[in-house]
Amino acid sequence: MLAAVAIAAVAGLALAGCSASGGAGSDIVIGTSVPLTGPLGTMGTPVSMGYQAYVDEINKAGGIEFGGAKHKIKLVIQDNASDPAKAAAQAKSLVLDSKAVALLGPVTPPLSIPEATVADQLKIPFLTSITPIRAFGGANANWNYAYDVFFDELQMTQTQFQASDLISTNKKVALFTDTEEDGVVMGKLWEANAPKFGYKIVSRQVFPVDQGNFSSQVAAVKASGADVVIAQVIPPEAIGILKEMKAQGYDPKAMFMEKGGNTGNFVKITGGLGLGVMAANWFADGMGLAREKEFINAYASKIGGVNSDLGILVCGYSIANVLADAIKAAGGTDATKLAAAIGKTNGDYAIGHIQFTEGHSAPLKVIQTQWDSNNNQVMVLNLEGKAGAPIVTPEAGLK
Amino acid sequence: MSPRIANLLRYGLPVVIGIILYFCAGVLELSTVNDLTGLFLLMTLAMAWNLVGGFGGQFSLGHSIFVGVGSYATAVILTTLGWPLLPAMLAAAVMSAFIGVLLAYPLLRLRGPYLAVGSLGIALAAYGWMINWNFTKASQAYAMPPSGQVSLPEVFQYSTVLLVVTVIAIVALVRSPLGLRLVALRDNELGAASVGVKRVRTLLPIWGLSGLLTGAMGAVYAVQVGSLSVDASFAIQWSLDAAIICVIGGLGTLSGPFVGAIIIYYLRKYAADFSNWALLIEAVVLVVVVRFFPAGIVGLVTSTYKKFTGNRAVSKK
Amino acid sequence: MEFVNNLVTGLLLGGLYAVAALGLSIVFGTMKLVNLAHGQLLILGAYLTTMLITIAAGGDPLLMGIPAAIILAVLVYPLQRYIITPVMAQGEEPPMTVTFGISVVITTLLIIFFTSSPMPIWPVDYATAQIELGGVRIRVIYLIATVLAIVFILALMWILKRTAFGRQVRAASIDAEAAGLVGIDVKKTYARVMALSAFIAGYAGVLIALSGAVAPSSGTSWLLRAFTVVVIGGLASLPGTLYGGFIVGLVETFGAVWIGPQYRDVLVFGLLVVILLVRPNGLFAKAVKA
């Protein structure tokens, strides 16, 4: 009896349709589902700040101009709490319920790929960053509406060796990677790149994502006598590894922590152990980008330093800029025209030169940076692969 | 009302509503279609779990395996064997049913909290394995091939058919001898054994059916989401969601999963902007319901209804 | 030599796991309650300690952990008394659901107040200190945890045997109804047991935070580990928790070395399932009870 009532209720819901919080008027609705909380919250927050910064800027100037009028942007931000299933559901809802005409992406492949897939399914233009482009292309060789602007893992995994060349080491490398996608992809590339630069991988450590205890692995790495340690980890793993290295008195000459080492306040949350850790970066003081000083002055103190959080903000700002330019070029928000216009992007933006290849990705060249004690990541290897500021060696936090 | 009319309503109503929705798929607004698909999948998951958790009295925290197997098997069959979509989904569901029976054997030796912990352990071990298995691309995204890519209305149709099939199967089961034995077993195992109800014989087919339906839900989910990852498909959250929905709605009732699913789905959707508060509300509601309304919302409504209509004894036949 | 190192590391790590699991063990053993909020109690202990250190503008975590654990126990007492215990009358599963709900409440509150990044670590030396005894590396914090595990277990065994409270607990765990009949306030006893469990868990959380990193979402993996320890070690057996911890620690350490750390979950949870099937009362339980 009650079951019948329940079924009828559902049917009633279906026929009544569900209310939508749609966009209004001539505003252009752009949606974004980003992780503001959860393990990726530290990256999702600056990227949404970047989106908002650009939207505020262009709205202040009246909006995007096309068709003889200026159209303001309405940016709808939702928090997917770093959950891939929520990310996909919110992307769908932003398009179907909030009537977004384009989507700006989240961070990292586990979130970007589901959202990009939804965008292709719904035939809505999607533009993301903070997603390595081989991971992006590996999920789908033929994206139609989804685009990615970020570094190419191939170039990124060369920078550690190039930076190590700037100091004297025994050319022995220890590799730490976790089992998630980035770890697998970058691990393979490091293994392939090492011999090309004359380095030898003497210890290879793989571990699951929530690993807490690294004692046997750090012991093995220490025993291997590597002067260079390269790790692809998330912040809690980075903390665990650093603590164990300090405990065992192992201080490598060069310590690279990719992804995990790109968290604001890294030195503070590692209790000082992270001082001197290096990580690849796409934004730093002295890198040579056109609007470097402008962004540093405007946001460095709010962010807390010139570090990857600021870089993420600038990435977000830049792709919002790309999207707006494409809307202008396409003369509107028609999905097919807009997607094509994005694909034709070829210009200089805050984060650098952006031009898409066939795989719908635009590679950004990365440099190497090193954490100092003021919450800044200082450039030690520049865009030409030459030395920037001198590398502090061995790793200061572990001394 | 006569038993014949009652039966007609019981089975006919879901079918009729299902047919109406199926043919309306192309006409409804896309946002409605999207919402209903998500809602129906959640309902299917909860109903399938309710078989084992509610009617069977076995609190399983391992159902995420069925969702994972259902979704990945569909993708793998489509990619490597090149079957058409429907046979692939059915095969994936059958595979999931098979795993359900396989798991039931060891799990049936456990009771209560041990079963919960044991099933959770199996689900986590499976997750740990899948994240390293290169055949399914380990932690990398596994995209559905073009043969598995369908339009939103079509996914909705699949989810509608699945829900109707699930409802009918469970309604029929609950009224069947097997269903009666199941509930007898749950409520009074010794008593049931004394009249010849065999535990393993009764529970094995239930696990198989639950696995089948949950696996089918996983298959439709794969089509809905388009790109699979071990993190999402094998997430423990599936089991937790099913359990929460059934508990809030009413464990071991037919309409409990419906009510619970509606509440949870719309709560999560409309609180998307402050998702942590939404989670908090969900958890507090869960605690309040279990503490003060253990029969769930359906139980609450039923007992209030009974209070108002007084003592309606036997209905005239 | 490396073998000895791994052996010692595995055992001491196991000591940390044991102290983390101890709270869960006494609650499961005496009340048959599957406390799914246990993991979050561990984490909450660490965060409360950080709050106290901030308020007091300094302080050693091992010391500040004590008042933090007490506060946690005080907060948990009414939770058990008025929410969990009444639900226990409904059967074995509803308390699991309620404690799960409580764990989510704790997690979301922590995220709201502290954000979801890892908790900033306390800059104390002994957190990363290591000593060497005869060529064997010993990480100090694991040694402290193992010693504390043994101390807590001995203390608990003494409480159970020698105090009035302990008698009440034992009576209630054997037969709650009968205990009520002879005048024991079972509800209060349960609440006290849970408070004790929360105290130990809160302090264990401090040790966990010292040895690695904690974030609001870390509770789940520690809950599972604690479960594995309790199941393997056996319920109703306090020393069993210690041995269970050792076994899990050794399996993790040697599993990482011989098979590969990426299979850690498969190994540990596989072991959990096997033990559940073969010796559901654990490897070190006393007489099997129905």
CSV table of C-alpha atoms in Angstrom, one decimal, chain C residues 1-153:
chain,number,residue,atom,x,y,z
C,1,MET,CA,70.5,-7.1,9.7
C,2,GLU,CA,67.8,-5.5,7.6
C,3,PHE,CA,65.6,-8.3,8.7
C,4,VAL,CA,66.1,-7.5,12.3
C,5,ASN,CA,65.4,-3.8,11.5
C,6,ASN,CA,62.2,-4.7,9.8
C,7,LEU,CA,61.2,-7.0,12.6
C,8,VAL,CA,61.7,-4.3,15.2
C,9,THR,CA,60.0,-1.7,13.1
C,10,GLY,CA,57.1,-4.0,12.5
C,11,LEU,CA,56.7,-4.7,16.2
C,12,LEU,CA,57.0,-1.1,17.4
C,13,LEU,CA,54.7,0.1,14.6
C,14,GLY,CA,52.4,-2.7,15.9
C,15,GLY,CA,52.6,-1.1,19.3
C,16,LEU,CA,51.2,2.1,17.9
C,17,TYR,CA,48.4,0.2,16.2
C,18,ALA,CA,47.6,-1.6,19.4
C,19,VAL,CA,47.2,1.6,21.4
C,20,ALA,CA,45.1,3.0,18.6
C,21,ALA,CA,42.9,-0.1,18.7
C,22,LEU,CA,42.7,-0.4,22.5
C,23,GLY,CA,39.7,1.9,22.9
C,24,LEU,CA,37.8,0.0,20.2
C,25,SER,CA,38.8,-3.3,21.8
C,26,ILE,CA,37.3,-2.5,25.3
C,27,VAL,CA,34.1,-1.2,23.8
C,28,PHE,CA,33.7,-4.2,21.5
C,29,GLY,CA,34.7,-6.6,24.1
C,30,THR,CA,32.5,-5.4,26.9
C,31,MET,CA,29.5,-3.9,25.1
C,32,LYS,CA,29.6,-5.7,21.8
C,33,LEU,CA,29.4,-2.3,20.3
C,34,VAL,CA,31.0,-1.7,16.9
C,35,ASN,CA,32.0,1.9,17.4
C,36,LEU,CA,32.4,3.2,13.9
C,37,ALA,CA,33.3,6.6,15.3
C,38,HIS,CA,36.4,5.3,16.9
C,39,GLY,CA,38.7,6.5,14.1
C,40,GLN,CA,37.4,10.0,14.4
C,41,LEU,CA,37.8,9.9,18.2
C,42,LEU,CA,41.5,9.3,17.5
C,43,ILE,CA,41.7,12.3,15.2
C,44,LEU,CA,39.6,14.5,17.5
C,45,GLY,CA,42.1,13.8,20.3
C,46,ALA,CA,44.9,15.2,18.1
C,47,TYR,CA,42.9,18.3,17.1
C,48,LEU,CA,41.8,19.0,20.7
C,49,THR,CA,45.4,18.9,21.7
C,50,THR,CA,46.3,21.4,19.1
C,51,MET,CA,43.5,23.7,20.3
C,52,LEU,CA,44.8,23.4,23.9
C,53,ILE,CA,48.3,24.1,22.8
C,54,THR,CA,47.1,27.2,20.9
C,55,ILE,CA,45.1,28.4,23.9
C,56,ALA,CA,47.9,27.9,26.3
C,57,ALA,CA,50.3,29.5,23.8
C,58,GLY,CA,52.7,26.5,23.9
C,59,GLY,CA,53.0,23.2,25.5
C,60,ASP,CA,54.2,19.7,24.8
C,61,PRO,CA,51.8,17.5,23.0
C,62,LEU,CA,52.4,14.5,25.1
C,63,LEU,CA,51.4,16.5,28.2
C,64,MET,CA,48.6,18.6,26.6
C,65,GLY,CA,47.2,15.3,25.2
C,66,ILE,CA,46.1,14.3,28.7
C,67,PRO,CA,43.7,17.1,29.3
C,68,ALA,CA,42.6,16.8,25.7
C,69,ALA,CA,41.8,13.2,26.2
C,70,ILE,CA,39.9,14.0,29.4
C,71,ILE,CA,37.8,16.6,27.6
C,72,LEU,CA,37.1,14.0,24.9
C,73,ALA,CA,36.0,11.5,27.5
C,74,VAL,CA,33.7,14.0,29.1
C,75,LEU,CA,32.1,14.9,25.7
C,76,VAL,CA,31.6,11.3,24.9
C,77,TYR,CA,30.0,10.2,28.1
C,78,PRO,CA,26.5,11.8,27.5
C,79,LEU,CA,26.8,10.7,23.8
C,80,GLN,CA,26.9,7.1,25.0
C,81,ARG,CA,24.5,7.5,27.8
C,82,TYR,CA,21.7,9.2,26.0
C,83,ILE,CA,22.1,8.3,22.3
C,84,ILE,CA,24.1,5.1,21.8
C,85,THR,CA,23.0,3.0,24.7
C,86,PRO,CA,19.3,3.4,24.0
C,87,VAL,CA,19.9,2.4,20.5
C,88,MET,CA,21.8,-0.7,21.6
C,89,ALA,CA,18.4,-2.2,22.7
C,90,GLN,CA,17.4,-2.4,19.0
C,91,GLY,CA,19.9,-5.0,18.0
C,92,GLU,CA,23.5,-5.1,16.8
C,93,GLU,CA,23.3,-3.1,13.7
C,94,PRO,CA,21.5,0.2,14.7
C,95,PRO,CA,24.4,1.1,17.1
C,96,MET,CA,26.7,0.8,14.1
C,97,THR,CA,24.6,3.1,12.1
C,98,VAL,CA,24.4,5.6,14.9
C,99,THR,CA,28.1,5.6,15.6
C,100,PHE,CA,28.7,5.9,11.8
C,101,GLY,CA,26.5,9.0,11.8
C,102,ILE,CA,28.4,10.4,14.8
C,103,SER,CA,31.7,9.8,12.9
C,104,VAL,CA,30.5,11.8,10.0
C,105,VAL,CA,29.3,14.6,12.3
C,106,ILE,CA,32.8,14.8,13.8
C,107,THR,CA,34.5,14.7,10.4
C,108,THR,CA,32.4,17.5,8.9
C,109,LEU,CA,32.7,19.7,12.1
C,110,LEU,CA,36.5,19.3,11.9
C,111,ILE,CA,36.5,20.2,8.2
C,112,ILE,CA,34.3,23.3,8.9
C,113,PHE,CA,36.5,24.5,11.7
C,114,PHE,CA,40.0,23.4,10.7
C,115,THR,CA,39.7,23.0,6.8
C,116,SER,CA,40.6,19.7,5.2
C,117,SER,CA,44.3,20.2,4.9
C,118,PRO,CA,46.6,18.1,7.2
C,119,MET,CA,46.9,19.4,10.7
C,120,PRO,CA,50.1,21.4,11.1
C,121,ILE,CA,52.6,19.2,12.9
C,122,TRP,CA,53.9,19.9,16.3
C,123,PRO,CA,57.6,21.0,16.1
C,124,VAL,CA,58.9,18.6,18.8
C,125,ASP,CA,62.2,16.7,18.4
C,126,TYR,CA,61.1,13.4,19.7
C,127,ALA,CA,58.5,13.1,16.9
C,128,THR,CA,61.2,12.4,14.4
C,129,ALA,CA,64.0,11.2,16.7
C,130,GLN,CA,65.6,7.9,16.2
C,131,ILE,CA,68.0,5.9,18.4
C,132,GLU,CA,70.3,3.1,17.5
C,133,LEU,CA,70.7,0.1,19.8
C,134,GLY,CA,73.3,-2.4,18.6
C,135,GLY,CA,72.8,-1.5,15.0
C,136,VAL,CA,69.0,-1.6,15.2
C,137,ARG,CA,67.2,1.5,14.3
C,138,ILE,CA,64.4,2.4,16.7
C,139,ARG,CA,62.1,5.3,16.1
C,140,VAL,CA,61.5,6.9,19.4
C,141,ILE,CA,57.8,7.7,18.9
C,142,TYR,CA,57.0,4.1,18.1
C,143,LEU,CA,58.8,3.0,21.2
C,144,ILE,CA,56.8,5.4,23.3
C,145,ALA,CA,53.6,4.2,21.7
C,146,THR,CA,54.5,0.5,22.4
C,147,VAL,CA,55.4,1.2,26.0
C,148,LEU,CA,52.1,3.1,26.5
C,149,ALA,CA,50.2,0.3,24.9
C,150,ILE,CA,51.6,-2.1,27.4
C,151,VAL,CA,51.0,0.4,30.3
C,152,PHE,CA,47.4,1.0,29.3
C,153,ILE,CA,46.7,-2.7,28.9
